Every structure is written in structure tokens, then in C-alpha cells.
PDB file of C-alpha atoms in Angstrom:
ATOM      1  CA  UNK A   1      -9.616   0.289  63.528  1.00 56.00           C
ATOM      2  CA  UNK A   2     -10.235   1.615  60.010  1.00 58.00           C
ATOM      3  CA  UNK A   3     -11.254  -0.040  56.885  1.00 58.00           C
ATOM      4  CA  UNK A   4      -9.890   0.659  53.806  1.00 57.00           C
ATOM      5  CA  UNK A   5     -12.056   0.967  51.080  1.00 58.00           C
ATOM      6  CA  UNK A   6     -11.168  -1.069  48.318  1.00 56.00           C
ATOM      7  CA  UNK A   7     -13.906  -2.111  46.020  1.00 56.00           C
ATOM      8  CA  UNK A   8     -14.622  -6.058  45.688  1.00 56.00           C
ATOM      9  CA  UNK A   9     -14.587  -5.908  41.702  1.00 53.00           C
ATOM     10  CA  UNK A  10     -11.226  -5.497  40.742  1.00 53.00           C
ATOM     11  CA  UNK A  11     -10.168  -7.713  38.202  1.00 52.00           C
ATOM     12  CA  UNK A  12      -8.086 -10.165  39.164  1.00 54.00           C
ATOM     13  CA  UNK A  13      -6.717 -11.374  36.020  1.00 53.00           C
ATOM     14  CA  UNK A  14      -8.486 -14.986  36.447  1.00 54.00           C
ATOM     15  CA  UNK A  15     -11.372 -13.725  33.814  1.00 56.00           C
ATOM     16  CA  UNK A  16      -9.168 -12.594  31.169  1.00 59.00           C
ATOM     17  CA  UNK A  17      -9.193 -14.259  27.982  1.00 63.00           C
ATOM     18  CA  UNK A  18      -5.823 -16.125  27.096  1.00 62.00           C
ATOM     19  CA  UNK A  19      -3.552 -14.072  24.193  1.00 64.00           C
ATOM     20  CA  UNK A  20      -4.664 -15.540  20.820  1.00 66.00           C
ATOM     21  CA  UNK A  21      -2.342 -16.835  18.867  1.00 64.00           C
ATOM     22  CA  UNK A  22      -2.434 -17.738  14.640  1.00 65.00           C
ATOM     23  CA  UNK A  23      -4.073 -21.070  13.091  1.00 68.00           C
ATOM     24  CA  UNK A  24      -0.063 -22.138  11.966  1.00 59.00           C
ATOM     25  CA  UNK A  25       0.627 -20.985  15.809  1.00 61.00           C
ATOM     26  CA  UNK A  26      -1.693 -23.504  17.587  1.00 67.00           C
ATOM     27  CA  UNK A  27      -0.839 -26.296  14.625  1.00 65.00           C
ATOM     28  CA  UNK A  28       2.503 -25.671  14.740  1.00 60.00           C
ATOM     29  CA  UNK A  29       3.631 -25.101  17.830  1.00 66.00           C
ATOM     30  CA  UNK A  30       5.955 -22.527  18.464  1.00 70.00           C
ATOM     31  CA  UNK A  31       7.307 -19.831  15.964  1.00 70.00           C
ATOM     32  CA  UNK A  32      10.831 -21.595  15.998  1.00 77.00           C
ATOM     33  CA  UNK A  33       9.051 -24.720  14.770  1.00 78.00           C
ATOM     34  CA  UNK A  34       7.329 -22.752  11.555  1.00 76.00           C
ATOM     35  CA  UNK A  35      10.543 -20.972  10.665  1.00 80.00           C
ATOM     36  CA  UNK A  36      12.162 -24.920  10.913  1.00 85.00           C
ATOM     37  CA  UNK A  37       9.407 -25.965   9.044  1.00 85.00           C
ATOM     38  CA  UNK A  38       9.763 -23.017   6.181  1.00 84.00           C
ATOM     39  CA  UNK A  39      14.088 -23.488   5.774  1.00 88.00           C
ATOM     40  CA  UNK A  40      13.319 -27.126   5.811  1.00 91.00           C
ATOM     41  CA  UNK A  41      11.231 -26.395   2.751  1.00 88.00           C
ATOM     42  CA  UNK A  42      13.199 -23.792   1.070  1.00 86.00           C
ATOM     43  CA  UNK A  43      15.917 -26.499   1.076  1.00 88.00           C
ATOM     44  CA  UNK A  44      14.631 -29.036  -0.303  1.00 88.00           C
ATOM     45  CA  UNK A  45      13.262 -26.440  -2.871  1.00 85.00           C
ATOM     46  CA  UNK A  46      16.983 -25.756  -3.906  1.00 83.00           C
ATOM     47  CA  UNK A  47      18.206 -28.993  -3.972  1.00 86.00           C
ATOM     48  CA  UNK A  48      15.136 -30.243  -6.174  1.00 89.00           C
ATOM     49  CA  UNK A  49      14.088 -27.145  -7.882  1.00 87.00           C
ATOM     50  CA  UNK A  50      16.496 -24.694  -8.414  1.00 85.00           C
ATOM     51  CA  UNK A  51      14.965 -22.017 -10.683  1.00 88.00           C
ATOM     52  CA  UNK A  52      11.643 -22.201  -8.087  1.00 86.00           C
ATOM     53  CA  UNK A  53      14.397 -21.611  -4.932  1.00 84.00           C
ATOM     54  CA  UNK A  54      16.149 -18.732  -7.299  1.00 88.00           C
ATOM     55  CA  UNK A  55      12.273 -17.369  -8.442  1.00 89.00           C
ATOM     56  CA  UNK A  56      11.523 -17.037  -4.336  1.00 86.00           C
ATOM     57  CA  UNK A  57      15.047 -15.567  -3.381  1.00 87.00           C
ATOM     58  CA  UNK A  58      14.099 -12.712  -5.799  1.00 92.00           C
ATOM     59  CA  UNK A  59      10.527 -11.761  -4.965  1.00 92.00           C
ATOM     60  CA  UNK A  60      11.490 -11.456  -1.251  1.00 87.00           C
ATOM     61  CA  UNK A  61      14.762  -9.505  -2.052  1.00 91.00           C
ATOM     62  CA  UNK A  62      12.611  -7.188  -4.796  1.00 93.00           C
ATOM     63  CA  UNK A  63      10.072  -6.668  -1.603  1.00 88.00           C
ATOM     64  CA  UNK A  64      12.666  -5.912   0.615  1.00 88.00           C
ATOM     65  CA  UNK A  65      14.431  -3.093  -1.394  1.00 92.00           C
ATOM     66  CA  UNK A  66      10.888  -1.952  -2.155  1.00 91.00           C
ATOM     67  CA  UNK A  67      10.002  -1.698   1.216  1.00 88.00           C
ATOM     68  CA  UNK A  68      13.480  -0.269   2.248  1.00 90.00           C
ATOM     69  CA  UNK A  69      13.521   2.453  -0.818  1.00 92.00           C
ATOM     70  CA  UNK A  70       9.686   3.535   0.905  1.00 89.00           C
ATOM     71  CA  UNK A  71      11.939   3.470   4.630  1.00 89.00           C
ATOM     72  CA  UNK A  72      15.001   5.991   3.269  1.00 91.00           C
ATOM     73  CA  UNK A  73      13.210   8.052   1.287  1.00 93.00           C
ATOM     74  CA  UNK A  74      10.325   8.854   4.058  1.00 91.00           C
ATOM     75  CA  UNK A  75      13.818   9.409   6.480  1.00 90.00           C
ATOM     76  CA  UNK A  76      15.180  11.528   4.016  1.00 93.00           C
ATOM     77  CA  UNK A  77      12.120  13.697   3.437  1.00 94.00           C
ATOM     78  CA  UNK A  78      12.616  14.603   7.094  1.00 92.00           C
ATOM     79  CA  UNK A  79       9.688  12.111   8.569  1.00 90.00           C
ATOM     80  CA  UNK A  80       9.939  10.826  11.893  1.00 88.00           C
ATOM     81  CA  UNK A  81      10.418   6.878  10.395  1.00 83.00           C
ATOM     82  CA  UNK A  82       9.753   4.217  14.020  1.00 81.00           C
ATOM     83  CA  UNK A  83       9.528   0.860  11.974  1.00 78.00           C
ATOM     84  CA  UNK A  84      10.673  -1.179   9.457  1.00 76.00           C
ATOM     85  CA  UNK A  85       9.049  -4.491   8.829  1.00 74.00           C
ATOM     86  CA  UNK A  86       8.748  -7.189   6.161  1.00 71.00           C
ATOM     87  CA  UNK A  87       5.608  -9.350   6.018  1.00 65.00           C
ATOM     88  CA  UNK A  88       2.056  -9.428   5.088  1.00 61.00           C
ATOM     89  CA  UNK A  89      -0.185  -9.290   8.085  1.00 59.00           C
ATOM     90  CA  UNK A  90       2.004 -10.849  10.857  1.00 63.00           C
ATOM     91  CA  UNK A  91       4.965  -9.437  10.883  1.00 61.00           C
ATOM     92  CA  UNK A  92       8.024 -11.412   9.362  1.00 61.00           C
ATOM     93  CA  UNK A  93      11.217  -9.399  10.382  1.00 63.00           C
ATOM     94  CA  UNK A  94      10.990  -5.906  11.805  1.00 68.00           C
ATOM     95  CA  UNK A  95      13.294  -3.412  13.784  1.00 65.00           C
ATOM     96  CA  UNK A  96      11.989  -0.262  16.015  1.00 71.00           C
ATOM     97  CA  UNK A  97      13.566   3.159  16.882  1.00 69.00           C
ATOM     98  CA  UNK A  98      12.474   6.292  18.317  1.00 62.00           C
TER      99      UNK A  98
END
């Protein structure tokens, strides 16, 4: 009969530290939750405030052709372009290619 040889210290997984997830995250809950939370918000924000809802609408549309005009012209320039994204620090809406 032979042995194998298979050393005693793999790991296992049972040592590994669990994923860490955001302060809003563990508060929270889940991401669904947050975005709930944040539309919940913006609502109420146009019903109440209309020229605050209309002030928001435009800064995140202004970032998002800013970010977009930085996206096309780095494709058109010939650059190999993988990502897309919106969002400071966590991401808040991306797409992947390549």
C-alpha cells in the first residue's frame, strides 16, 4: 500500500476571513435596501423640493457625459477601453468588455 503525500497544511477555507463589506452595507442590509432607501429619498426630494431634485438630476447627468466624453474619446484615440463606471469609490453603475 502506498501513501500519498499530501501535506497536512492546506488551507481549508475555515481560517479565512469573511468578505468585508461597507459601513451603509452592514447598517443597511443589502444593496437593494440602500438603492430603496436613496429613490425613496430622491422622491420625496421632488415632491417637496423641486429645484434641489432638478439641482441633483443635473450634477449626476453633467458627471455622466463627463465621464462618457473621457470613455469615447480614449476609444477613439485607438485605446483598448475595458470599463465604464460611475461612482466615487464603490462603484455605482458600471459595464465591462474585452
Amino acid at each position: 500500500m502506498t501513501t500519498s503525500s499530501i501535506p497536512n497544511d492546506i488551507d481549508q477555507g475555515d481560517s479565512a476571513e469573511p468578505p468585508r463589506s461597507s459601513l451603509l452595507e452592514r447598517i443597511f442590509g443589502n444593496q437593494f435596501v440602500l438603492l430603496g432607501l436613496l429613490l425613496t429619498l430622491l422622491g420625496w426630494v421632488a415632491f417637496t423640493r423641486i429645484w434641489l431634485f432638478v439641482l441633483i438630476v443635473a450634477i449626476v447627468a453633467s458627471v455622466f457625459l463627463h465621464e462618457m466624453g473621457h470613455f469615447l474619446m480614449a476609444k477613439r484615440n485607438g485605446m483598448k477601453v475595458t470599463e465604464f463606471f460611475i461612482g466615487f469609490g464603490p462603484r455605482v453603475w458600471s459595464f465591462r468588455r474585452g
